PDB file of C-alpha atoms in Angstrom:
ATOM      1  CA  UNK X   1     103.826 -20.975 -78.311  1.00 60.00           C
ATOM      2  CA  UNK X   2     101.794 -24.132 -78.799  1.00 67.00           C
ATOM      3  CA  UNK X   3      98.012 -23.671 -78.906  1.00 71.00           C
ATOM      4  CA  UNK X   4      96.618 -26.312 -76.553  1.00 75.00           C
ATOM      5  CA  UNK X   5      93.018 -25.998 -77.684  1.00 81.00           C
ATOM      6  CA  UNK X   6      93.724 -27.775 -80.946  1.00 86.00           C
ATOM      7  CA  UNK X   7      96.120 -30.320 -82.429  1.00 88.00           C
ATOM      8  CA  UNK X   8      99.042 -30.785 -81.930  1.00 86.00           C
ATOM      9  CA  UNK X   9      98.710 -29.335 -78.451  1.00 84.00           C
ATOM     10  CA  UNK X  10      95.404 -31.098 -77.767  1.00 90.00           C
ATOM     11  CA  UNK X  11      95.836 -34.867 -77.845  1.00 90.00           C
ATOM     12  CA  UNK X  12      92.837 -36.735 -76.387  1.00 93.00           C
ATOM     13  CA  UNK X  13      94.681 -40.028 -76.865  1.00 90.00           C
ATOM     14  CA  UNK X  14      96.813 -39.165 -73.812  1.00 93.00           C
ATOM     15  CA  UNK X  15      93.821 -40.214 -71.683  1.00 95.00           C
ATOM     16  CA  UNK X  16      93.572 -43.612 -73.415  1.00 95.00           C
ATOM     17  CA  UNK X  17      97.146 -44.811 -73.014  1.00 95.00           C
ATOM     18  CA  UNK X  18      96.685 -47.622 -70.440  1.00 95.00           C
ATOM     19  CA  UNK X  19      93.831 -49.663 -69.014  1.00 94.00           C
ATOM     20  CA  UNK X  20      94.203 -47.930 -65.648  1.00 95.00           C
ATOM     21  CA  UNK X  21      94.166 -44.493 -67.293  1.00 95.00           C
ATOM     22  CA  UNK X  22      91.010 -45.367 -69.191  1.00 95.00           C
ATOM     23  CA  UNK X  23      89.397 -46.673 -66.023  1.00 93.00           C
ATOM     24  CA  UNK X  24      90.339 -43.550 -64.088  1.00 95.00           C
ATOM     25  CA  UNK X  25      88.739 -41.137 -66.552  1.00 95.00           C
ATOM     26  CA  UNK X  26      85.694 -43.265 -67.409  1.00 95.00           C
ATOM     27  CA  UNK X  27      82.538 -41.176 -67.398  1.00 95.00           C
ATOM     28  CA  UNK X  28      80.162 -44.103 -66.928  1.00 96.00           C
ATOM     29  CA  UNK X  29      80.688 -46.929 -64.450  1.00 96.00           C
ATOM     30  CA  UNK X  30      78.731 -50.137 -64.284  1.00 97.00           C
ATOM     31  CA  UNK X  31      78.391 -51.764 -60.892  1.00 97.00           C
ATOM     32  CA  UNK X  32      76.806 -55.073 -59.844  1.00 98.00           C
ATOM     33  CA  UNK X  33      74.312 -53.093 -57.767  1.00 98.00           C
ATOM     34  CA  UNK X  34      72.910 -51.591 -60.982  1.00 98.00           C
ATOM     35  CA  UNK X  35      71.659 -54.993 -62.124  1.00 98.00           C
ATOM     36  CA  UNK X  36      68.358 -56.846 -61.709  1.00 98.00           C
ATOM     37  CA  UNK X  37      67.871 -60.444 -62.847  1.00 98.00           C
ATOM     38  CA  UNK X  38      64.589 -61.433 -64.524  1.00 98.00           C
ATOM     39  CA  UNK X  39      63.789 -65.090 -63.733  1.00 97.00           C
ATOM     40  CA  UNK X  40      61.080 -67.540 -64.753  1.00 96.00           C
ATOM     41  CA  UNK X  41      59.582 -70.216 -62.517  1.00 96.00           C
ATOM     42  CA  UNK X  42      57.386 -72.923 -64.017  1.00 95.00           C
ATOM     43  CA  UNK X  43      54.782 -75.026 -62.333  1.00 95.00           C
ATOM     44  CA  UNK X  44      54.891 -78.815 -62.507  1.00 92.00           C
ATOM     45  CA  UNK X  45      58.485 -79.456 -63.587  1.00 95.00           C
ATOM     46  CA  UNK X  46      61.149 -81.397 -61.722  1.00 95.00           C
ATOM     47  CA  UNK X  47      64.150 -80.094 -63.686  1.00 97.00           C
ATOM     48  CA  UNK X  48      64.886 -76.692 -65.244  1.00 96.00           C
ATOM     49  CA  UNK X  49      63.672 -76.346 -68.828  1.00 95.00           C
ATOM     50  CA  UNK X  50      66.006 -74.617 -71.288  1.00 95.00           C
ATOM     51  CA  UNK X  51      64.524 -71.763 -73.317  1.00 94.00           C
ATOM     52  CA  UNK X  52      65.667 -72.497 -76.859  1.00 91.00           C
ATOM     53  CA  UNK X  53      65.655 -68.867 -78.053  1.00 92.00           C
ATOM     54  CA  UNK X  54      67.570 -67.666 -74.977  1.00 94.00           C
ATOM     55  CA  UNK X  55      70.660 -69.858 -74.519  1.00 94.00           C
ATOM     56  CA  UNK X  56      71.629 -70.064 -70.856  1.00 95.00           C
ATOM     57  CA  UNK X  57      68.188 -68.988 -69.569  1.00 95.00           C
ATOM     58  CA  UNK X  58      65.773 -71.489 -68.025  1.00 96.00           C
ATOM     59  CA  UNK X  59      62.292 -71.955 -66.706  1.00 95.00           C
ATOM     60  CA  UNK X  60      63.180 -72.803 -63.106  1.00 97.00           C
ATOM     61  CA  UNK X  61      61.845 -75.180 -60.546  1.00 98.00           C
ATOM     62  CA  UNK X  62      61.328 -73.691 -57.105  1.00 98.00           C
ATOM     63  CA  UNK X  63      64.570 -75.307 -55.978  1.00 97.00           C
ATOM     64  CA  UNK X  64      66.703 -73.974 -58.839  1.00 98.00           C
ATOM     65  CA  UNK X  65      65.040 -70.564 -58.489  1.00 98.00           C
ATOM     66  CA  UNK X  66      66.155 -70.406 -54.871  1.00 98.00           C
ATOM     67  CA  UNK X  67      69.684 -71.347 -55.928  1.00 98.00           C
ATOM     68  CA  UNK X  68      69.615 -68.704 -58.665  1.00 98.00           C
ATOM     69  CA  UNK X  69      68.558 -66.065 -56.151  1.00 98.00           C
ATOM     70  CA  UNK X  70      71.426 -66.991 -53.826  1.00 98.00           C
ATOM     71  CA  UNK X  71      73.904 -66.791 -56.701  1.00 98.00           C
ATOM     72  CA  UNK X  72      72.593 -63.330 -57.570  1.00 98.00           C
ATOM     73  CA  UNK X  73      73.115 -62.181 -53.983  1.00 98.00           C
ATOM     74  CA  UNK X  74      76.644 -63.570 -53.922  1.00 98.00           C
ATOM     75  CA  UNK X  75      77.473 -61.760 -57.177  1.00 98.00           C
ATOM     76  CA  UNK X  76      76.247 -58.433 -55.793  1.00 98.00           C
ATOM     77  CA  UNK X  77      73.111 -58.128 -57.939  1.00 98.00           C
ATOM     78  CA  UNK X  78      70.476 -55.874 -56.364  1.00 98.00           C
ATOM     79  CA  UNK X  79      67.206 -57.444 -57.448  1.00 98.00           C
ATOM     80  CA  UNK X  80      65.323 -60.301 -59.023  1.00 98.00           C
ATOM     81  CA  UNK X  81      62.130 -59.900 -61.075  1.00 98.00           C
ATOM     82  CA  UNK X  82      59.960 -63.016 -60.989  1.00 98.00           C
ATOM     83  CA  UNK X  83      57.648 -64.276 -63.728  1.00 96.00           C
ATOM     84  CA  UNK X  84      55.344 -67.233 -63.101  1.00 95.00           C
ATOM     85  CA  UNK X  85      54.565 -69.900 -65.703  1.00 94.00           C
ATOM     86  CA  UNK X  86      51.458 -71.889 -64.726  1.00 93.00           C
ATOM     87  CA  UNK X  87      50.243 -75.174 -66.136  1.00 91.00           C
ATOM     88  CA  UNK X  88      48.259 -74.593 -69.318  1.00 88.00           C
ATOM     89  CA  UNK X  89      45.157 -76.175 -67.824  1.00 89.00           C
ATOM     90  CA  UNK X  90      45.144 -73.522 -65.083  1.00 93.00           C
ATOM     91  CA  UNK X  91      44.872 -70.625 -67.531  1.00 90.00           C
ATOM     92  CA  UNK X  92      41.481 -69.019 -68.020  1.00 92.00           C
ATOM     93  CA  UNK X  93      39.964 -65.843 -69.423  1.00 91.00           C
ATOM     94  CA  UNK X  94      40.419 -63.895 -66.175  1.00 91.00           C
ATOM     95  CA  UNK X  95      43.894 -65.203 -65.280  1.00 93.00           C
ATOM     96  CA  UNK X  96      42.635 -66.358 -61.898  1.00 94.00           C
ATOM     97  CA  UNK X  97      45.786 -68.266 -60.993  1.00 94.00           C
ATOM     98  CA  UNK X  98      47.530 -64.883 -61.032  1.00 95.00           C
ATOM     99  CA  UNK X  99      45.565 -63.862 -57.954  1.00 96.00           C
ATOM    100  CA  UNK X 100      45.482 -67.259 -56.266  1.00 97.00           C
ATOM    101  CA  UNK X 101      47.614 -67.107 -53.092  1.00 97.00           C
ATOM    102  CA  UNK X 102      48.797 -70.589 -54.041  1.00 96.00           C
ATOM    103  CA  UNK X 103      49.472 -69.714 -57.689  1.00 97.00           C
ATOM    104  CA  UNK X 104      52.977 -70.360 -58.972  1.00 97.00           C
ATOM    105  CA  UNK X 105      54.141 -66.735 -58.814  1.00 97.00           C
ATOM    106  CA  UNK X 106      53.015 -66.256 -55.227  1.00 98.00           C
ATOM    107  CA  UNK X 107      54.584 -69.574 -54.208  1.00 98.00           C
ATOM    108  CA  UNK X 108      57.824 -68.483 -55.876  1.00 98.00           C
ATOM    109  CA  UNK X 109      57.799 -65.108 -54.119  1.00 98.00           C
ATOM    110  CA  UNK X 110      57.463 -66.811 -50.745  1.00 98.00           C
ATOM    111  CA  UNK X 111      60.224 -69.286 -51.606  1.00 98.00           C
ATOM    112  CA  UNK X 112      62.696 -66.605 -52.684  1.00 98.00           C
ATOM    113  CA  UNK X 113      61.970 -64.368 -49.693  1.00 98.00           C
ATOM    114  CA  UNK X 114      62.432 -67.359 -47.372  1.00 98.00           C
ATOM    115  CA  UNK X 115      65.780 -68.068 -49.042  1.00 98.00           C
ATOM    116  CA  UNK X 116      67.332 -64.591 -49.291  1.00 98.00           C
ATOM    117  CA  UNK X 117      65.207 -62.396 -47.029  1.00 98.00           C
ATOM    118  CA  UNK X 118      66.073 -58.760 -47.642  1.00 97.00           C
ATOM    119  CA  UNK X 119      69.476 -59.505 -49.203  1.00 98.00           C
ATOM    120  CA  UNK X 120      67.876 -59.175 -52.641  1.00 98.00           C
ATOM    121  CA  UNK X 121      65.091 -56.828 -53.711  1.00 98.00           C
ATOM    122  CA  UNK X 122      62.381 -59.301 -54.693  1.00 98.00           C
ATOM    123  CA  UNK X 123      60.201 -57.975 -57.494  1.00 98.00           C
ATOM    124  CA  UNK X 124      57.116 -59.463 -59.125  1.00 97.00           C
ATOM    125  CA  UNK X 125      55.719 -58.995 -62.597  1.00 95.00           C
ATOM    126  CA  UNK X 126      52.208 -57.668 -62.134  1.00 96.00           C
ATOM    127  CA  UNK X 127      50.386 -58.646 -65.299  1.00 93.00           C
ATOM    128  CA  UNK X 128      47.815 -61.188 -66.451  1.00 91.00           C
ATOM    129  CA  UNK X 129      49.394 -62.318 -69.719  1.00 89.00           C
ATOM    130  CA  UNK X 130      51.113 -65.400 -68.282  1.00 88.00           C
ATOM    131  CA  UNK X 131      47.861 -66.550 -66.688  1.00 91.00           C
ATOM    132  CA  UNK X 132      45.200 -65.920 -69.332  1.00 91.00           C
ATOM    133  CA  UNK X 133      44.195 -68.461 -71.952  1.00 86.00           C
ATOM    134  CA  UNK X 134      44.118 -65.700 -74.588  1.00 86.00           C
ATOM    135  CA  UNK X 135      47.554 -64.356 -73.626  1.00 80.00           C
ATOM    136  CA  UNK X 136      46.581 -60.713 -73.283  1.00 84.00           C
ATOM    137  CA  UNK X 137      47.598 -58.492 -70.396  1.00 84.00           C
ATOM    138  CA  UNK X 138      44.013 -57.927 -69.309  1.00 86.00           C
ATOM    139  CA  UNK X 139      40.518 -59.315 -69.350  1.00 90.00           C
ATOM    140  CA  UNK X 140      38.532 -59.086 -72.575  1.00 91.00           C
ATOM    141  CA  UNK X 141      35.157 -57.529 -73.249  1.00 91.00           C
ATOM    142  CA  UNK X 142      32.350 -59.062 -75.327  1.00 91.00           C
ATOM    143  CA  UNK X 143      34.034 -57.908 -78.547  1.00 89.00           C
ATOM    144  CA  UNK X 144      37.390 -59.450 -77.611  1.00 86.00           C
ATOM    145  CA  UNK X 145      39.056 -56.139 -76.761  1.00 91.00           C
ATOM    146  CA  UNK X 146      41.119 -55.626 -73.630  1.00 90.00           C
ATOM    147  CA  UNK X 147      38.847 -53.967 -71.079  1.00 94.00           C
ATOM    148  CA  UNK X 148      41.020 -51.383 -69.350  1.00 94.00           C
ATOM    149  CA  UNK X 149      38.938 -50.701 -66.246  1.00 95.00           C
ATOM    150  CA  UNK X 150      37.920 -54.307 -65.622  1.00 95.00           C
ATOM    151  CA  UNK X 151      41.608 -55.206 -65.868  1.00 95.00           C
ATOM    152  CA  UNK X 152      42.471 -52.615 -63.217  1.00 96.00           C
ATOM    153  CA  UNK X 153      40.281 -54.496 -60.741  1.00 97.00           C
ATOM    154  CA  UNK X 154      42.310 -57.641 -61.407  1.00 97.00           C
ATOM    155  CA  UNK X 155      45.585 -55.720 -61.029  1.00 97.00           C
ATOM    156  CA  UNK X 156      44.476 -54.437 -57.637  1.00 97.00           C
ATOM    157  CA  UNK X 157      43.933 -58.030 -56.499  1.00 97.00           C
ATOM    158  CA  UNK X 158      47.278 -59.124 -57.943  1.00 97.00           C
ATOM    159  CA  UNK X 159      49.124 -56.349 -56.125  1.00 98.00           C
ATOM    160  CA  UNK X 160      47.660 -57.410 -52.805  1.00 98.00           C
ATOM    161  CA  UNK X 161      48.425 -61.122 -53.146  1.00 98.00           C
ATOM    162  CA  UNK X 162      51.937 -60.410 -54.412  1.00 98.00           C
ATOM    163  CA  UNK X 163      52.604 -58.096 -51.482  1.00 98.00           C
ATOM    164  CA  UNK X 164      51.259 -60.708 -49.072  1.00 98.00           C
ATOM    165  CA  UNK X 165      53.557 -63.286 -50.692  1.00 98.00           C
ATOM    166  CA  UNK X 166      56.627 -61.146 -50.004  1.00 98.00           C
ATOM    167  CA  UNK X 167      57.256 -58.853 -52.962  1.00 98.00           C
ATOM    168  CA  UNK X 168      59.306 -55.795 -52.050  1.00 98.00           C
ATOM    169  CA  UNK X 169      58.389 -54.261 -55.419  1.00 98.00           C
ATOM    170  CA  UNK X 170      55.546 -54.849 -57.865  1.00 98.00           C
ATOM    171  CA  UNK X 171      56.075 -54.155 -61.550  1.00 97.00           C
ATOM    172  CA  UNK X 172      52.830 -53.451 -63.416  1.00 95.00           C
ATOM    173  CA  UNK X 173      53.717 -54.186 -67.041  1.00 91.00           C
ATOM    174  CA  UNK X 174      50.320 -54.278 -68.766  1.00 89.00           C
ATOM    175  CA  UNK X 175      50.218 -50.623 -69.895  1.00 87.00           C
ATOM    176  CA  UNK X 176      46.635 -50.094 -68.729  1.00 91.00           C
ATOM    177  CA  UNK X 177      45.592 -46.476 -68.196  1.00 93.00           C
ATOM    178  CA  UNK X 178      45.461 -45.694 -64.476  1.00 96.00           C
ATOM    179  CA  UNK X 179      47.233 -48.865 -63.355  1.00 96.00           C
ATOM    180  CA  UNK X 180      49.752 -47.240 -61.031  1.00 98.00           C
ATOM    181  CA  UNK X 181      47.150 -45.282 -59.074  1.00 98.00           C
ATOM    182  CA  UNK X 182      44.832 -48.263 -58.663  1.00 97.00           C
ATOM    183  CA  UNK X 183      47.698 -50.462 -57.491  1.00 98.00           C
ATOM    184  CA  UNK X 184      48.936 -47.824 -55.044  1.00 98.00           C
ATOM    185  CA  UNK X 185      45.476 -47.519 -53.538  1.00 98.00           C
ATOM    186  CA  UNK X 186      45.139 -51.309 -53.331  1.00 98.00           C
ATOM    187  CA  UNK X 187      48.456 -51.690 -51.527  1.00 98.00           C
ATOM    188  CA  UNK X 188      47.800 -48.822 -49.150  1.00 98.00           C
ATOM    189  CA  UNK X 189      44.342 -50.253 -48.477  1.00 98.00           C
ATOM    190  CA  UNK X 190      45.862 -53.370 -46.893  1.00 98.00           C
ATOM    191  CA  UNK X 191      48.516 -51.432 -44.984  1.00 98.00           C
ATOM    192  CA  UNK X 192      51.340 -52.175 -47.446  1.00 97.00           C
ATOM    193  CA  UNK X 193      52.617 -48.653 -47.928  1.00 97.00           C
ATOM    194  CA  UNK X 194      56.100 -50.169 -47.780  1.00 97.00           C
ATOM    195  CA  UNK X 195      55.754 -52.008 -51.107  1.00 98.00           C
ATOM    196  CA  UNK X 196      57.191 -50.022 -54.023  1.00 98.00           C
ATOM    197  CA  UNK X 197      55.856 -49.712 -57.551  1.00 98.00           C
ATOM    198  CA  UNK X 198      58.233 -49.981 -60.498  1.00 98.00           C
ATOM    199  CA  UNK X 199      56.099 -48.546 -63.294  1.00 97.00           C
ATOM    200  CA  UNK X 200      56.586 -49.889 -66.798  1.00 95.00           C
ATOM    201  CA  UNK X 201      56.162 -46.326 -68.008  1.00 96.00           C
ATOM    202  CA  UNK X 202      57.316 -46.590 -71.614  1.00 95.00           C
ATOM    203  CA  UNK X 203      56.698 -50.136 -72.798  1.00 92.00           C
ATOM    204  CA  UNK X 204      56.774 -50.288 -76.567  1.00 94.00           C
ATOM    205  CA  UNK X 205      55.097 -52.774 -78.889  1.00 92.00           C
ATOM    206  CA  UNK X 206      58.282 -54.463 -80.042  1.00 92.00           C
ATOM    207  CA  UNK X 207      59.425 -57.286 -82.308  1.00 87.00           C
ATOM    208  CA  UNK X 208      62.108 -58.049 -79.731  1.00 88.00           C
ATOM    209  CA  UNK X 209      59.715 -59.747 -77.285  1.00 85.00           C
ATOM    210  CA  UNK X 210      59.601 -62.968 -79.307  1.00 78.00           C
ATOM    211  CA  UNK X 211      61.844 -65.167 -77.134  1.00 81.00           C
ATOM    212  CA  UNK X 212      60.071 -63.993 -73.966  1.00 73.00           C
ATOM    213  CA  UNK X 213      56.829 -65.512 -75.190  1.00 74.00           C
ATOM    214  CA  UNK X 214      58.505 -68.915 -75.231  1.00 72.00           C
ATOM    215  CA  UNK X 215      59.905 -68.233 -71.769  1.00 75.00           C
ATOM    216  CA  UNK X 216      56.462 -67.642 -70.244  1.00 69.00           C
ATOM    217  CA  UNK X 217      54.577 -70.147 -72.378  1.00 65.00           C
ATOM    218  CA  UNK X 218      52.465 -67.354 -73.859  1.00 69.00           C
ATOM    219  CA  UNK X 219      49.028 -68.182 -75.284  1.00 64.00           C
ATOM    220  CA  UNK X 220      48.806 -64.829 -77.078  1.00 64.00           C
ATOM    221  CA  UNK X 221      46.318 -64.485 -79.910  1.00 66.00           C
ATOM    222  CA  UNK X 222      46.627 -61.288 -81.896  1.00 63.00           C
ATOM    223  CA  UNK X 223      48.915 -58.475 -80.758  1.00 72.00           C
ATOM    224  CA  UNK X 224      49.189 -55.833 -78.037  1.00 74.00           C
ATOM    225  CA  UNK X 225      49.276 -52.701 -80.158  1.00 73.00           C
ATOM    226  CA  UNK X 226      46.156 -51.225 -78.548  1.00 79.00           C
ATOM    227  CA  UNK X 227      47.869 -50.915 -75.179  1.00 77.00           C
ATOM    228  CA  UNK X 228      51.630 -51.027 -75.696  1.00 84.00           C
ATOM    229  CA  UNK X 229      53.201 -47.890 -77.165  1.00 87.00           C
ATOM    230  CA  UNK X 230      53.846 -47.225 -80.837  1.00 92.00           C
ATOM    231  CA  UNK X 231      57.613 -47.364 -81.607  1.00 93.00           C
ATOM    232  CA  UNK X 232      57.262 -44.184 -83.661  1.00 95.00           C
ATOM    233  CA  UNK X 233      56.245 -42.021 -80.691  1.00 95.00           C
ATOM    234  CA  UNK X 234      58.305 -39.990 -78.237  1.00 96.00           C
ATOM    235  CA  UNK X 235      55.925 -37.448 -76.664  1.00 95.00           C
ATOM    236  CA  UNK X 236      53.539 -40.254 -75.801  1.00 94.00           C
ATOM    237  CA  UNK X 237      56.134 -41.782 -73.474  1.00 95.00           C
ATOM    238  CA  UNK X 238      56.604 -38.461 -71.675  1.00 96.00           C
ATOM    239  CA  UNK X 239      52.842 -38.191 -71.191  1.00 95.00           C
ATOM    240  CA  UNK X 240      52.798 -41.708 -69.741  1.00 95.00           C
ATOM    241  CA  UNK X 241      55.671 -40.670 -67.486  1.00 97.00           C
ATOM    242  CA  UNK X 242      53.790 -37.661 -66.128  1.00 97.00           C
ATOM    243  CA  UNK X 243      50.720 -39.805 -65.426  1.00 97.00           C
ATOM    244  CA  UNK X 244      52.680 -42.542 -63.659  1.00 97.00           C
ATOM    245  CA  UNK X 245      54.451 -40.044 -61.427  1.00 97.00           C
ATOM    246  CA  UNK X 246      51.177 -38.300 -60.584  1.00 97.00           C
ATOM    247  CA  UNK X 247      49.683 -41.679 -59.633  1.00 97.00           C
ATOM    248  CA  UNK X 248      52.511 -42.519 -57.241  1.00 97.00           C
ATOM    249  CA  UNK X 249      55.170 -44.490 -59.126  1.00 97.00           C
ATOM    250  CA  UNK X 250      58.304 -44.941 -57.001  1.00 98.00           C
ATOM    251  CA  UNK X 251      60.474 -45.918 -59.969  1.00 98.00           C
ATOM    252  CA  UNK X 252      59.931 -45.784 -63.719  1.00 98.00           C
ATOM    253  CA  UNK X 253      61.140 -47.973 -66.563  1.00 96.00           C
ATOM    254  CA  UNK X 254      61.722 -47.988 -70.300  1.00 98.00           C
ATOM    255  CA  UNK X 255      61.301 -51.283 -72.168  1.00 95.00           C
ATOM    256  CA  UNK X 256      62.971 -52.399 -74.438  1.00 97.00           C
ATOM    257  CA  UNK X 257      66.267 -50.744 -73.626  1.00 97.00           C
ATOM    258  CA  UNK X 258      68.612 -50.881 -76.630  1.00 96.00           C
ATOM    259  CA  UNK X 259      66.283 -49.658 -79.413  1.00 96.00           C
ATOM    260  CA  UNK X 260      64.900 -46.906 -77.155  1.00 97.00           C
ATOM    261  CA  UNK X 261      67.988 -45.276 -75.650  1.00 98.00           C
ATOM    262  CA  UNK X 262      66.713 -41.891 -76.825  1.00 97.00           C
ATOM    263  CA  UNK X 263      63.522 -42.396 -74.811  1.00 97.00           C
ATOM    264  CA  UNK X 264      65.542 -43.566 -71.822  1.00 98.00           C
ATOM    265  CA  UNK X 265      67.693 -40.434 -71.957  1.00 98.00           C
ATOM    266  CA  UNK X 266      64.646 -38.157 -72.134  1.00 97.00           C
ATOM    267  CA  UNK X 267      62.989 -39.924 -69.208  1.00 98.00           C
ATOM    268  CA  UNK X 268      66.166 -39.806 -67.117  1.00 98.00           C
ATOM    269  CA  UNK X 269      66.524 -36.070 -67.748  1.00 97.00           C
ATOM    270  CA  UNK X 270      62.912 -35.429 -66.722  1.00 95.00           C
ATOM    271  CA  UNK X 271      62.534 -37.117 -63.327  1.00 96.00           C
ATOM    272  CA  UNK X 272      63.856 -37.222 -59.787  1.00 94.00           C
ATOM    273  CA  UNK X 273      62.925 -40.864 -59.172  1.00 97.00           C
ATOM    274  CA  UNK X 274      65.080 -43.895 -60.027  1.00 97.00           C
ATOM    275  CA  UNK X 275      65.000 -44.925 -63.684  1.00 98.00           C
ATOM    276  CA  UNK X 276      65.237 -48.512 -64.920  1.00 98.00           C
ATOM    277  CA  UNK X 277      65.579 -50.070 -68.350  1.00 98.00           C
ATOM    278  CA  UNK X 278      64.813 -53.647 -69.368  1.00 97.00           C
ATOM    279  CA  UNK X 279      67.230 -55.290 -71.782  1.00 98.00           C
ATOM    280  CA  UNK X 280      64.726 -57.717 -73.197  1.00 96.00           C
ATOM    281  CA  UNK X 281      64.809 -61.247 -74.558  1.00 93.00           C
ATOM    282  CA  UNK X 282      65.360 -60.325 -78.193  1.00 95.00           C
ATOM    283  CA  UNK X 283      68.305 -58.099 -77.310  1.00 96.00           C
ATOM    284  CA  UNK X 284      69.803 -60.969 -75.332  1.00 97.00           C
ATOM    285  CA  UNK X 285      69.115 -63.515 -78.065  1.00 96.00           C
ATOM    286  CA  UNK X 286      70.770 -61.453 -80.805  1.00 97.00           C
ATOM    287  CA  UNK X 287      74.040 -61.156 -78.902  1.00 97.00           C
ATOM    288  CA  UNK X 288      74.051 -64.827 -77.936  1.00 97.00           C
ATOM    289  CA  UNK X 289      73.290 -65.931 -81.496  1.00 97.00           C
ATOM    290  CA  UNK X 290      75.978 -63.738 -83.042  1.00 98.00           C
ATOM    291  CA  UNK X 291      78.516 -64.847 -80.432  1.00 98.00           C
ATOM    292  CA  UNK X 292      77.665 -68.504 -81.050  1.00 97.00           C
ATOM    293  CA  UNK X 293      78.451 -67.915 -84.737  1.00 97.00           C
ATOM    294  CA  UNK X 294      81.776 -66.332 -83.795  1.00 97.00           C
ATOM    295  CA  UNK X 295      80.744 -63.019 -85.327  1.00 98.00           C
ATOM    296  CA  UNK X 296      81.249 -60.929 -82.165  1.00 98.00           C
ATOM    297  CA  UNK X 297      83.176 -61.182 -78.883  1.00 98.00           C
ATOM    298  CA  UNK X 298      80.495 -62.228 -76.441  1.00 98.00           C
ATOM    299  CA  UNK X 299      81.677 -60.728 -73.128  1.00 98.00           C
ATOM    300  CA  UNK X 300      82.744 -57.455 -74.730  1.00 97.00           C
ATOM    301  CA  UNK X 301      79.385 -57.172 -76.447  1.00 98.00           C
ATOM    302  CA  UNK X 302      77.505 -57.848 -73.211  1.00 98.00           C
ATOM    303  CA  UNK X 303      79.381 -55.190 -71.307  1.00 98.00           C
ATOM    304  CA  UNK X 304      79.169 -52.687 -74.157  1.00 98.00           C
ATOM    305  CA  UNK X 305      75.385 -53.002 -74.374  1.00 98.00           C
ATOM    306  CA  UNK X 306      75.008 -52.620 -70.613  1.00 98.00           C
ATOM    307  CA  UNK X 307      77.341 -49.618 -70.548  1.00 98.00           C
ATOM    308  CA  UNK X 308      75.316 -47.977 -73.299  1.00 98.00           C
ATOM    309  CA  UNK X 309      72.115 -48.412 -71.302  1.00 98.00           C
ATOM    310  CA  UNK X 310      73.740 -47.002 -68.176  1.00 98.00           C
ATOM    311  CA  UNK X 311      75.243 -44.099 -70.143  1.00 98.00           C
ATOM    312  CA  UNK X 312      71.797 -43.221 -71.502  1.00 98.00           C
ATOM    313  CA  UNK X 313      70.535 -42.718 -67.962  1.00 98.00           C
ATOM    314  CA  UNK X 314      69.416 -46.001 -66.420  1.00 98.00           C
ATOM    315  CA  UNK X 315      70.243 -46.402 -62.747  1.00 97.00           C
ATOM    316  CA  UNK X 316      68.935 -49.976 -62.814  1.00 98.00           C
ATOM    317  CA  UNK X 317      69.133 -52.468 -65.655  1.00 98.00           C
ATOM    318  CA  UNK X 318      67.033 -55.610 -65.897  1.00 98.00           C
ATOM    319  CA  UNK X 319      69.123 -58.078 -67.890  1.00 98.00           C
ATOM    320  CA  UNK X 320      69.333 -61.839 -68.231  1.00 97.00           C
ATOM    321  CA  UNK X 321      73.095 -61.436 -67.916  1.00 98.00           C
ATOM    322  CA  UNK X 322      72.795 -59.796 -64.480  1.00 98.00           C
ATOM    323  CA  UNK X 323      74.631 -62.420 -62.433  1.00 98.00           C
ATOM    324  CA  UNK X 324      77.251 -63.112 -65.083  1.00 98.00           C
ATOM    325  CA  UNK X 325      77.878 -59.419 -65.674  1.00 98.00           C
ATOM    326  CA  UNK X 326      78.106 -58.745 -61.932  1.00 98.00           C
ATOM    327  CA  UNK X 327      80.790 -61.424 -61.635  1.00 98.00           C
ATOM    328  CA  UNK X 328      82.723 -59.902 -64.533  1.00 97.00           C
ATOM    329  CA  UNK X 329      82.535 -56.489 -62.902  1.00 96.00           C
ATOM    330  CA  UNK X 330      83.830 -57.801 -59.603  1.00 87.00           C
TER     331      UNK X 330
END
């Protein structure tokens, strides 16, 4: 009698014989609803500006941002995460345009909500780095260090103006201690208990952010190693996770995605809230550059990277390919 627990009785290739067979037994399924599109809107431009390090990604005008949001809805994408790029002469040490109701990010939030309503989950980056003249994610003290607690006061203001402008979700990305709790209190204090917080729980100090700094016109001097996490650490991310959940995070995120799939898997195994991962600019740029050289198959590589992130435990994936990938999936 043939023993079916080993070869030749056991033949796993039987379940790979046709495309339909492979689809039927797939353990991980990507869906357009898993995807969130990060988008940049820049003040003072009349045409979209191409981001050289991110082929196919642009700094939008308000008009092209609205069009981009509609296209995302039509493709079945669930959300859009907005980043504002102000004029350089509006940046200052406190990032005041970030809390100005008429600042570019708040104007963009109102424009997108007016265009798509609740058909797309409209998210806002809650951080000062785009708006400060020094490029850091918080205000600085007299010695030039990021002042955690003074920054929290600014984040509270940002949360309130972003909620008033129409954000369904705020995404505090600065990695300040206590940021989620302060933001939750600030939102609840103006009666906006309905606005969710997507906590950037494990945000690592990464070399892969380079293209993003072009995208937001960063003025960064120095680095962010005193507040973003050390790539060598695992337990630190789980401590951050416990703190964010205790402070009221509705969703949690790992960023970057690809180099930190182990962290993503540990986070996903540890929580009962939705888990997101951000496939960042450098991850995007590497695939696009290699595909442009003809070294890899572009669409296959895109879908393989997204599947890997989903397989590791992400329920939501922020990716610059969101709309394109959603169309491929449909």
